[in-house]
GROMACS .gro file of C-alpha atoms in nm:
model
  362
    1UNK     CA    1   1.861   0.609  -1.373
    2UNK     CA    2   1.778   0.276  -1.512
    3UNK     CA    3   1.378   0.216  -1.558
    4UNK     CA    4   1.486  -0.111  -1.379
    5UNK     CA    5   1.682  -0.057  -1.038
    6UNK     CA    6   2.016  -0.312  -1.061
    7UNK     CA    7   2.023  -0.532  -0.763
    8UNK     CA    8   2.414  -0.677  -0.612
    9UNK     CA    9   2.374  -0.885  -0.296
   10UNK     CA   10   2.643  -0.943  -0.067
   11UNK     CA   11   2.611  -1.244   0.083
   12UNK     CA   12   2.466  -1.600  -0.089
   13UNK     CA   13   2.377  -1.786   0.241
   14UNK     CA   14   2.013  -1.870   0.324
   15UNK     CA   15   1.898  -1.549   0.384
   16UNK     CA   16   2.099  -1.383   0.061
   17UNK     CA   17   1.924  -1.654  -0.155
   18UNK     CA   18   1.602  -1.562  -0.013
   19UNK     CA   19   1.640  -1.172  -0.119
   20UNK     CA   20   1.771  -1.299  -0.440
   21UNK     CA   21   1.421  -1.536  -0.509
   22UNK     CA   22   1.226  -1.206  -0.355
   23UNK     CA   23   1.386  -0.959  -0.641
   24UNK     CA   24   1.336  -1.193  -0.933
   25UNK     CA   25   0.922  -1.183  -0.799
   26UNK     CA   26   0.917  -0.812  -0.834
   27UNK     CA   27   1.042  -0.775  -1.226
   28UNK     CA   28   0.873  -0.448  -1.271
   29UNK     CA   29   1.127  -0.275  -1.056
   30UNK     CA   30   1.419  -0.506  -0.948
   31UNK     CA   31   1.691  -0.640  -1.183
   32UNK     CA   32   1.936  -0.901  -0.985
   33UNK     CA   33   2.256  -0.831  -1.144
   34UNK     CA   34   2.503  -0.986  -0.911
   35UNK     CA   35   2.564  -1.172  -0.615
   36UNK     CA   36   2.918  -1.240  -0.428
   37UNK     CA   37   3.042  -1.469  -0.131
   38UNK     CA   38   3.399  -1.573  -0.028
   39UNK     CA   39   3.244  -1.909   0.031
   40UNK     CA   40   3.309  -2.181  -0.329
   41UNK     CA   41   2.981  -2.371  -0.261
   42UNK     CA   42   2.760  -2.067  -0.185
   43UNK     CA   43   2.891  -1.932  -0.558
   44UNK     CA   44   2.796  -2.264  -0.710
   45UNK     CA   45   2.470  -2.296  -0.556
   46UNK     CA   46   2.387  -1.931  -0.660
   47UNK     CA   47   2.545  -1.950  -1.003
   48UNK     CA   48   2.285  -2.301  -1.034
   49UNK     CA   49   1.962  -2.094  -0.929
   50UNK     CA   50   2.060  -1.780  -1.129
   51UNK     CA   51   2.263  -1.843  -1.402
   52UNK     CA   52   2.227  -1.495  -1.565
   53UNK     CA   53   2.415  -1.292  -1.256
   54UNK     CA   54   2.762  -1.229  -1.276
   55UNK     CA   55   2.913  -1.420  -0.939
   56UNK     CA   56   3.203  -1.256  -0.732
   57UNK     CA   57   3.417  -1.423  -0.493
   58UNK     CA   58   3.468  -1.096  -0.259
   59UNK     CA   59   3.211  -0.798  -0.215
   60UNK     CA   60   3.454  -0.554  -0.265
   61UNK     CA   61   3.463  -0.694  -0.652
   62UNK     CA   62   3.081  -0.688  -0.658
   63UNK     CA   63   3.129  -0.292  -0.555
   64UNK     CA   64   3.357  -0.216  -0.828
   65UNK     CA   65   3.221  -0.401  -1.081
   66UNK     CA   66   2.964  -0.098  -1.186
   67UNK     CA   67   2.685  -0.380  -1.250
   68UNK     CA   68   2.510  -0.287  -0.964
   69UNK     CA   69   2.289   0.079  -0.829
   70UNK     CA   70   2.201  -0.103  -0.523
   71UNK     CA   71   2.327  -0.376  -0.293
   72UNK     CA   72   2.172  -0.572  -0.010
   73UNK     CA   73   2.397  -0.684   0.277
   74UNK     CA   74   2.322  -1.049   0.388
   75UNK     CA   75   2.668  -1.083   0.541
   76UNK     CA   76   2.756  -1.104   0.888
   77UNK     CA   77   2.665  -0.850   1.149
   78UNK     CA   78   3.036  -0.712   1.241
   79UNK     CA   79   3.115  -0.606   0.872
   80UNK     CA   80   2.751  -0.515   0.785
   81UNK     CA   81   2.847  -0.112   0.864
   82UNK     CA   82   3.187  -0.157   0.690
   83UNK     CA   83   3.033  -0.264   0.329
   84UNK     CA   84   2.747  -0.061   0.393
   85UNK     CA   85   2.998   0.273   0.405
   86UNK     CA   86   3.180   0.135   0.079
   87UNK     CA   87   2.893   0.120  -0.079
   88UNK     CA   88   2.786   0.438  -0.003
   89UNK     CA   89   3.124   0.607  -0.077
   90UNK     CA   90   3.071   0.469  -0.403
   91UNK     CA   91   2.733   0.647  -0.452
   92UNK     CA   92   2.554   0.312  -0.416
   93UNK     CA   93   2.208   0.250  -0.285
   94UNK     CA   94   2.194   0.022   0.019
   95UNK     CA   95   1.930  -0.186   0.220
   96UNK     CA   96   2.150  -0.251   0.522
   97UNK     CA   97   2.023  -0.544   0.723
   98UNK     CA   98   1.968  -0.537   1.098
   99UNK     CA   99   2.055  -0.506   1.356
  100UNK     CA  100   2.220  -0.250   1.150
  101UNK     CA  101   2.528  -0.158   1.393
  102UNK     CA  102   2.730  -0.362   1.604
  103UNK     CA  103   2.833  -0.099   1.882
  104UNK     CA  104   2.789   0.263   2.003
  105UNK     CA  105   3.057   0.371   1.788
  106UNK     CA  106   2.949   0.239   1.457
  107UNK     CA  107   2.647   0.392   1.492
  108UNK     CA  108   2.794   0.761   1.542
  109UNK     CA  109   3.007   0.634   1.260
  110UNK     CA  110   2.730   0.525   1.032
  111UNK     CA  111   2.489   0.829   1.098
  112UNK     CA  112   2.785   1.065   0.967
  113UNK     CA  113   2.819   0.854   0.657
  114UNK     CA  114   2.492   0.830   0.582
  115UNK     CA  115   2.405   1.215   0.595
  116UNK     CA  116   2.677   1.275   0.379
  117UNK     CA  117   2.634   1.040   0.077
  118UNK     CA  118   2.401   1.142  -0.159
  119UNK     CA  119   2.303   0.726  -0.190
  120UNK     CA  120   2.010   0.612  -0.048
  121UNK     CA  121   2.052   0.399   0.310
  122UNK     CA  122   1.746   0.201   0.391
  123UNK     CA  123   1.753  -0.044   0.757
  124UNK     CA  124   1.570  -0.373   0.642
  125UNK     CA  125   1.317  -0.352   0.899
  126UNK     CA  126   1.122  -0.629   0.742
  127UNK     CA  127   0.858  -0.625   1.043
  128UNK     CA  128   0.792  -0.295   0.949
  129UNK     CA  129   0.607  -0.436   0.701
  130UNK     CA  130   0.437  -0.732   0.821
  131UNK     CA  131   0.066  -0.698   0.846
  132UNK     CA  132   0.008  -0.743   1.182
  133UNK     CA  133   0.240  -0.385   1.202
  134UNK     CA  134   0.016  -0.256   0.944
  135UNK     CA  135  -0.274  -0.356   1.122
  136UNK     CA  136  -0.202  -0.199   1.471
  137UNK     CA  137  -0.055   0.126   1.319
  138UNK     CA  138  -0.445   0.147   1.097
  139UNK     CA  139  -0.591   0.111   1.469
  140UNK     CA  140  -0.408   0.393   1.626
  141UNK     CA  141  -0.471   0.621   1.329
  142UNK     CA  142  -0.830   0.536   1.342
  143UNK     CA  143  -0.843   0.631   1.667
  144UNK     CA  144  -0.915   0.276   1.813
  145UNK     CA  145  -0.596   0.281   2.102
  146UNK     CA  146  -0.587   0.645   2.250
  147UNK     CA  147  -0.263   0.678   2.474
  148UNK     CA  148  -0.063   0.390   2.509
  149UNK     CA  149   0.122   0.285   2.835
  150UNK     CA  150   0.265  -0.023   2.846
  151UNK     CA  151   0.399  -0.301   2.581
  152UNK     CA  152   0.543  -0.630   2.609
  153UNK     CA  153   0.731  -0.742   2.309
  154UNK     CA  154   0.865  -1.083   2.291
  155UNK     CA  155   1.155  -1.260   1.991
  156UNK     CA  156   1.183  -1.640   2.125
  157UNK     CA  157   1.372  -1.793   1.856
  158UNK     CA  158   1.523  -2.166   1.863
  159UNK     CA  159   1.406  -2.497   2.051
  160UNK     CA  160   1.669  -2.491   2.316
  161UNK     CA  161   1.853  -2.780   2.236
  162UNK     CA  162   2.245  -2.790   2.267
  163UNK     CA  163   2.335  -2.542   1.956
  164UNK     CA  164   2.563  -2.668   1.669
  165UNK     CA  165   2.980  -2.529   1.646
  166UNK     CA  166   2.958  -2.226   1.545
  167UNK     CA  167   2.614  -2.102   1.532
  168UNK     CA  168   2.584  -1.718   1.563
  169UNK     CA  169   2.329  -1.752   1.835
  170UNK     CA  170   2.538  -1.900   2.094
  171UNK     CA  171   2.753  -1.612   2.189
  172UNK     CA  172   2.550  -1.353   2.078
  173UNK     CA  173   2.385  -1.129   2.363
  174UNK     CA  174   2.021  -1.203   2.208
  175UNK     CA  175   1.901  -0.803   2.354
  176UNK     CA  176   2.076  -0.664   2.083
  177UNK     CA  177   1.886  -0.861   1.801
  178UNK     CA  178   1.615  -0.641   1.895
  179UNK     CA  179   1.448  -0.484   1.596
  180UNK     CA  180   1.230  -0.691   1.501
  181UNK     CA  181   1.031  -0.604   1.826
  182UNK     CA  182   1.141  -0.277   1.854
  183UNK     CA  183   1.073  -0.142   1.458
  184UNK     CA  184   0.710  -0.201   1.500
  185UNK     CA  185   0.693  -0.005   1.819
  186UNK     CA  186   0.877   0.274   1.736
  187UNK     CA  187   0.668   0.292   1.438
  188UNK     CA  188   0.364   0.317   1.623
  189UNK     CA  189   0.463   0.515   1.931
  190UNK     CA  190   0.695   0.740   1.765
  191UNK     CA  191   0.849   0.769   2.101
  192UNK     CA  192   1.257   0.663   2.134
  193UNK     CA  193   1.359   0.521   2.443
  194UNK     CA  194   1.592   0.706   2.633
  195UNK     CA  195   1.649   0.436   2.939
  196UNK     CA  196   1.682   0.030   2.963
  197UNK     CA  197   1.751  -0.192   3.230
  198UNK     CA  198   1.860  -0.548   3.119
  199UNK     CA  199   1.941  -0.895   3.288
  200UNK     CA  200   2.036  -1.229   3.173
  201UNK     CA  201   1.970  -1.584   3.230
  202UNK     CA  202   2.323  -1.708   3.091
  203UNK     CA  203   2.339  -2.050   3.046
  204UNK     CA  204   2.073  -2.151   3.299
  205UNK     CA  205   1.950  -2.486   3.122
  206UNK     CA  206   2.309  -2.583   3.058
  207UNK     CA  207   2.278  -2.582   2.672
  208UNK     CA  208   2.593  -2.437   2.551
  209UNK     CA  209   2.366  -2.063   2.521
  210UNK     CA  210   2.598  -1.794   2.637
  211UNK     CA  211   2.238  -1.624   2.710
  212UNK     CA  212   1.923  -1.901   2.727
  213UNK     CA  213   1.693  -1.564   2.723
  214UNK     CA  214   1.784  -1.181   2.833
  215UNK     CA  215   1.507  -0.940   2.965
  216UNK     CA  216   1.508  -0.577   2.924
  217UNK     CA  217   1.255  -0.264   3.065
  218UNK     CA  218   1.291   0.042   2.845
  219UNK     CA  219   1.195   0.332   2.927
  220UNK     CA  220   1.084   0.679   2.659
  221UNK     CA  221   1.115   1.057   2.809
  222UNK     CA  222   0.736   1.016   2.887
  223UNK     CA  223   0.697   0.715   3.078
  224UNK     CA  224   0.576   0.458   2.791
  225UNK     CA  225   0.716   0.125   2.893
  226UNK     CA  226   0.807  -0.150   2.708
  227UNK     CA  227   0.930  -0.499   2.814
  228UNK     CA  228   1.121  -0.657   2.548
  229UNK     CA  229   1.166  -1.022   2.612
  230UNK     CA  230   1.494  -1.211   2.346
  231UNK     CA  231   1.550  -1.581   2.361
  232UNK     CA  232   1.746  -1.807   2.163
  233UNK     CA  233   1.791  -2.046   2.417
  234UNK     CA  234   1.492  -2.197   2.574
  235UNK     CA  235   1.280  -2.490   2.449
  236UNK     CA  236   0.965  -2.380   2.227
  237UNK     CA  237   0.819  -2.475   1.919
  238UNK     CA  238   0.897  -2.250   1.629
  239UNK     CA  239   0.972  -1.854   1.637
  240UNK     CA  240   0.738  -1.659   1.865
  241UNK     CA  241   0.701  -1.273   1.807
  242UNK     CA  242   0.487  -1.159   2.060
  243UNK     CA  243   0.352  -0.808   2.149
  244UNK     CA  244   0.077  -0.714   2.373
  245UNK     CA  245  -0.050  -0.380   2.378
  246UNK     CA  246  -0.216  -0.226   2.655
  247UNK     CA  247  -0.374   0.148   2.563
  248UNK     CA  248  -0.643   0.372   2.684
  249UNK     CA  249  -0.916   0.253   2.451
  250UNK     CA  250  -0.799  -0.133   2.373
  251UNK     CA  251  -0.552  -0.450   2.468
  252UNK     CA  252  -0.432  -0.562   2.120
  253UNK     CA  253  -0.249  -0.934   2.180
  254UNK     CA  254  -0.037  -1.053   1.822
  255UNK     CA  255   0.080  -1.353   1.820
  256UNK     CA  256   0.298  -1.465   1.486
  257UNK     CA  257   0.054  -1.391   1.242
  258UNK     CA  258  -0.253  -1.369   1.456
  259UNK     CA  259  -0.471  -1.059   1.647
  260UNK     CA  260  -0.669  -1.082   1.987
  261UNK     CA  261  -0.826  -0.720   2.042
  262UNK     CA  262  -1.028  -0.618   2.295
  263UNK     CA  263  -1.218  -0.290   2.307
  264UNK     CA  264  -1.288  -0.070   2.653
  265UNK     CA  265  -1.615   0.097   2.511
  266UNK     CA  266  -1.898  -0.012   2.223
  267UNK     CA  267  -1.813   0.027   1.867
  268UNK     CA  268  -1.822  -0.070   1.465
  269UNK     CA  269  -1.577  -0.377   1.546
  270UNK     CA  270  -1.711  -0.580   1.826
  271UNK     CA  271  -1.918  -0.558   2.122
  272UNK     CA  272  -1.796  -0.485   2.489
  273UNK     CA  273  -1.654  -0.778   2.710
  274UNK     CA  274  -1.560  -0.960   2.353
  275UNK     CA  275  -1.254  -1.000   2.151
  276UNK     CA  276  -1.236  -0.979   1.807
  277UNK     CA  277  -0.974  -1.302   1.644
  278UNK     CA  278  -0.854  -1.198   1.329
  279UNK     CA  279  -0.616  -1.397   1.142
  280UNK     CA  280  -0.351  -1.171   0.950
  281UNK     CA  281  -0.243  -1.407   0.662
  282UNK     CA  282  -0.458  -1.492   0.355
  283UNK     CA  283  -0.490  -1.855   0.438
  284UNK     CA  284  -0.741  -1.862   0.710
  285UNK     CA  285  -1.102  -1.858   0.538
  286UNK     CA  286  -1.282  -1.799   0.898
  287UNK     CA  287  -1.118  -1.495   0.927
  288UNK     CA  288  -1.328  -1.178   0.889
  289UNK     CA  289  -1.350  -1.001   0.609
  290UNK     CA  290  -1.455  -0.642   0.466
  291UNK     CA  291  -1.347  -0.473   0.826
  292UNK     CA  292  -1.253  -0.114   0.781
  293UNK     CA  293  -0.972  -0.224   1.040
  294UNK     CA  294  -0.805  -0.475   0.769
  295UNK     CA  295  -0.624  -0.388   0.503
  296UNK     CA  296  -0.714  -0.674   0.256
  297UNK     CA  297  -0.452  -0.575  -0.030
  298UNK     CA  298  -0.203  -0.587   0.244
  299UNK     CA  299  -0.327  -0.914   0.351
  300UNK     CA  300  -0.338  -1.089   0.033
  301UNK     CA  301   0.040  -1.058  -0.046
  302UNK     CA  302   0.129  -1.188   0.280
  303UNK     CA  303   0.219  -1.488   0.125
  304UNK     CA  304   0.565  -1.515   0.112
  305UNK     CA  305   0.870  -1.385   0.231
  306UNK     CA  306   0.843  -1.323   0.580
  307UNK     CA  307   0.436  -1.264   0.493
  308UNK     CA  308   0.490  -1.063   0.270
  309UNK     CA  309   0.702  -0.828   0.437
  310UNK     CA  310   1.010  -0.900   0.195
  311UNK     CA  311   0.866  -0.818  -0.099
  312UNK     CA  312   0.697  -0.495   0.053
  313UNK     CA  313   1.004  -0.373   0.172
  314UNK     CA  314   1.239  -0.429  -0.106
  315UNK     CA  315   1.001  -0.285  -0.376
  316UNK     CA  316   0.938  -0.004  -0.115
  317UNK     CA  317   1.323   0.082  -0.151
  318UNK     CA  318   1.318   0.017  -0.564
  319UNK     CA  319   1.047   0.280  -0.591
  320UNK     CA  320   1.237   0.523  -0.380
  321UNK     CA  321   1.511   0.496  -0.567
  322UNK     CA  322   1.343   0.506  -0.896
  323UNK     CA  323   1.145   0.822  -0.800
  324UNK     CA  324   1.416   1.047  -0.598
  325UNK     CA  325   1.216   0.993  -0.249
  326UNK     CA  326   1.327   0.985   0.067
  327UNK     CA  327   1.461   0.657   0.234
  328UNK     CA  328   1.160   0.463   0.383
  329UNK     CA  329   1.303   0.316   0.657
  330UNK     CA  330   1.622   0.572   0.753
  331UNK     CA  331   1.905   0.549   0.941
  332UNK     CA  332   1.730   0.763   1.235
  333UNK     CA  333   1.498   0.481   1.242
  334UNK     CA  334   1.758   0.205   1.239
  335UNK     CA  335   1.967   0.333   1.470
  336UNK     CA  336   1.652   0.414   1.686
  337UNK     CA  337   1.575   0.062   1.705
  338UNK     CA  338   1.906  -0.096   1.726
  339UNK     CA  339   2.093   0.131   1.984
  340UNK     CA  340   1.873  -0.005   2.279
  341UNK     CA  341   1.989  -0.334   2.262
  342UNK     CA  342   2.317  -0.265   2.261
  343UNK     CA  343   2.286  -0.066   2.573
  344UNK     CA  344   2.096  -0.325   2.732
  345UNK     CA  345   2.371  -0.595   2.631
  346UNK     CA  346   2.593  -0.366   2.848
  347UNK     CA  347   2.341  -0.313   3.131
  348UNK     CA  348   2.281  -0.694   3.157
  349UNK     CA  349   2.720  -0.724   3.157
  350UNK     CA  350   2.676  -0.465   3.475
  351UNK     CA  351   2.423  -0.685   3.630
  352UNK     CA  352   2.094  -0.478   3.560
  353UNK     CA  353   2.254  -0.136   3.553
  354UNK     CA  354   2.037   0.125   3.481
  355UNK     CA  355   2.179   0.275   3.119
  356UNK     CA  356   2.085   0.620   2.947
  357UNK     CA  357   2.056   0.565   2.583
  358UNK     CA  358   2.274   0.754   2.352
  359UNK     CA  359   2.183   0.879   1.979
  360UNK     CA  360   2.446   1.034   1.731
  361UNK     CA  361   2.156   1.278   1.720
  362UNK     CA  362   2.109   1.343   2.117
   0.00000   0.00000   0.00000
């Protein structure tokens, strides 16, 4: 293995030029090699901001061209598990974006491929690694939220006006882009839901929103409830992730990149009937500091990249590969948090319908 791991990315829209910037910060570990797109002006744009890449007009090139130990899939979500298996078949690393399947069947299909390739597949949970997830998982393992039994997640993304041709959002059942909720509380529960119900809006507001918002209750084999709220459709200012805990010992409220706790009893963080504010990105000087509660390394490279969670993640995945560890962020985990929201796209088609949730591994 290289000292350097060799970076392909499928994919140079937006998002593929943002994992492209976030390799070329992390030198130490990452080496962007090569980048492909069927698209002319995507090539041109990404042949002007990295010249020294080789450029390939189809992925399947990018696979064979043996310039690359690991590629990251920024292409759309019905051939994500497709590339992701040809990658794999080729003995190539993978950070798979997310959601990382696109039905029921995929995922059965992915979980077999995975298990068998001796390649590393990562989910790009970038939540995972936000520091607001960081912050609530310290709490729990300090002890600070007891048993937890109820959470309200919420992913409003989009300002509600009519939607442009074309954009991905307007079919697309928003339930099932539900990771970015659902990662974080898997992570800290540990507990895999096993039930959801789901309903939809539909085009309420008249928009051109197949779905202006979809609710869903999900249920875990012990009773933890979470309600997990997806919009893409309804008028608000900027993205809103949401999540409001509610435990034995403490309501935890995050809000983008912000924390409202409250604590039940007295202790070392703040005093009964008060909330501590604590703002999770480096650019806040009135938010408290030296807390045993905050992880201030954490906190100061939340700075770019989805806070910081971009370049956490991919150098999280560079190191495993470098160092023969297991995948951070496995397919058990991906599927975990992307199956539910494809069963509560189908519970929401059956009006509501309560759905058992399947696993490859169930």
């Amino acid at each position: 293995m290289n000292e350097k791991v060799r970076f392909g990315i499928l994919g140079c829209g937006p998002r593929g030029m943002q994992v492209a910037r976030i390799a070329k910060l992390l030198p130490d570990c990452c080496l962007l090699t090569a980048m492909s797109d069927p698209d002319e002006n995507a090539l041109k744009t990404a042949g002007a901001a990295f010249p020294e890449i080789k450029l390939f007009r189809s992925s399947d090139e990018l696979l064979d061209s043996g310039l690359v130990d690991a590629v990251i899939t920024e292409i759309p979500p019905e051939v994500h598990t497709e590339y992701v298996v040809k990658a794999l078949d080729r003995g190539i690393h993978v950070l798979g974006e997310i959601p990382c399947v696109n039905s029921v069947e995929e995922g059965e299909y992915l979980w077999k491929k995975v298990r068998e390739s001796k390649a590393i597949y990562m989910c790009g949970a970038n939540p995972n690694y936000r520091a607001k997830t960081q912050f609530i998982l310290k709490l729990r393992d300090l002890g600070l939220l007891g048993r937890i039994a109820y959470i309200e997640a919420e992913y409003v993304h989009g300002t509600g006006d009519p939607v442009k041709k074309g954009s991905w959002r307007n079919a697309y059942e928003s339930c099932r882009y539900c990771t970015h909720s659902l990662g974080p509380v898997l992570a800290l529960t540990g507990e895999e839901f096993t039930a959801v119900s789901c309903m939809s809006t539909y085009d309420r507001l008249g928009n051109g929103r197949a779905h202006n918002a979809m609710s869903a209750l999900l249920r875990t084999k012990d009773n933890l409830v979470v309600r997990l709220l997806t919009a893409f459709g309804v008028p608000t200012h900027g993205p809103q992730h949401t999540t409001r805990i509610f435990a034995e010992k403490a309501n935890v409220w995050l809000y983008n990149q912000k924390a409202r706790v409250w604590f039940k009893g007295l202790n070392d963080f703040s005093a009964e009937n008060e909330f501590l504010e604590i703002q999770l990105t480096p650019d806040w000087d009135s938010r408290p500091t030296g807390l045993p509660i905050l992880d201030e390394d954490m906190f100061r490279k939340a700075s770019c990249g989805h806070n910081g969670s971009d370049n956490l993640m991919l150098k999280d995945f560079a190191e495993a590969i470098l160092n023969g560890k297991t995948s951070p962020i496995g397919i058990r985990e991906g599927l975990a948090m992307t199956l539910p929201g494809i069963f509560a796209a189908e519970s929401a088609r059956e009006g509501g319908a309560l759905k058992q949730i399947k696993y490859p591994w169930s």
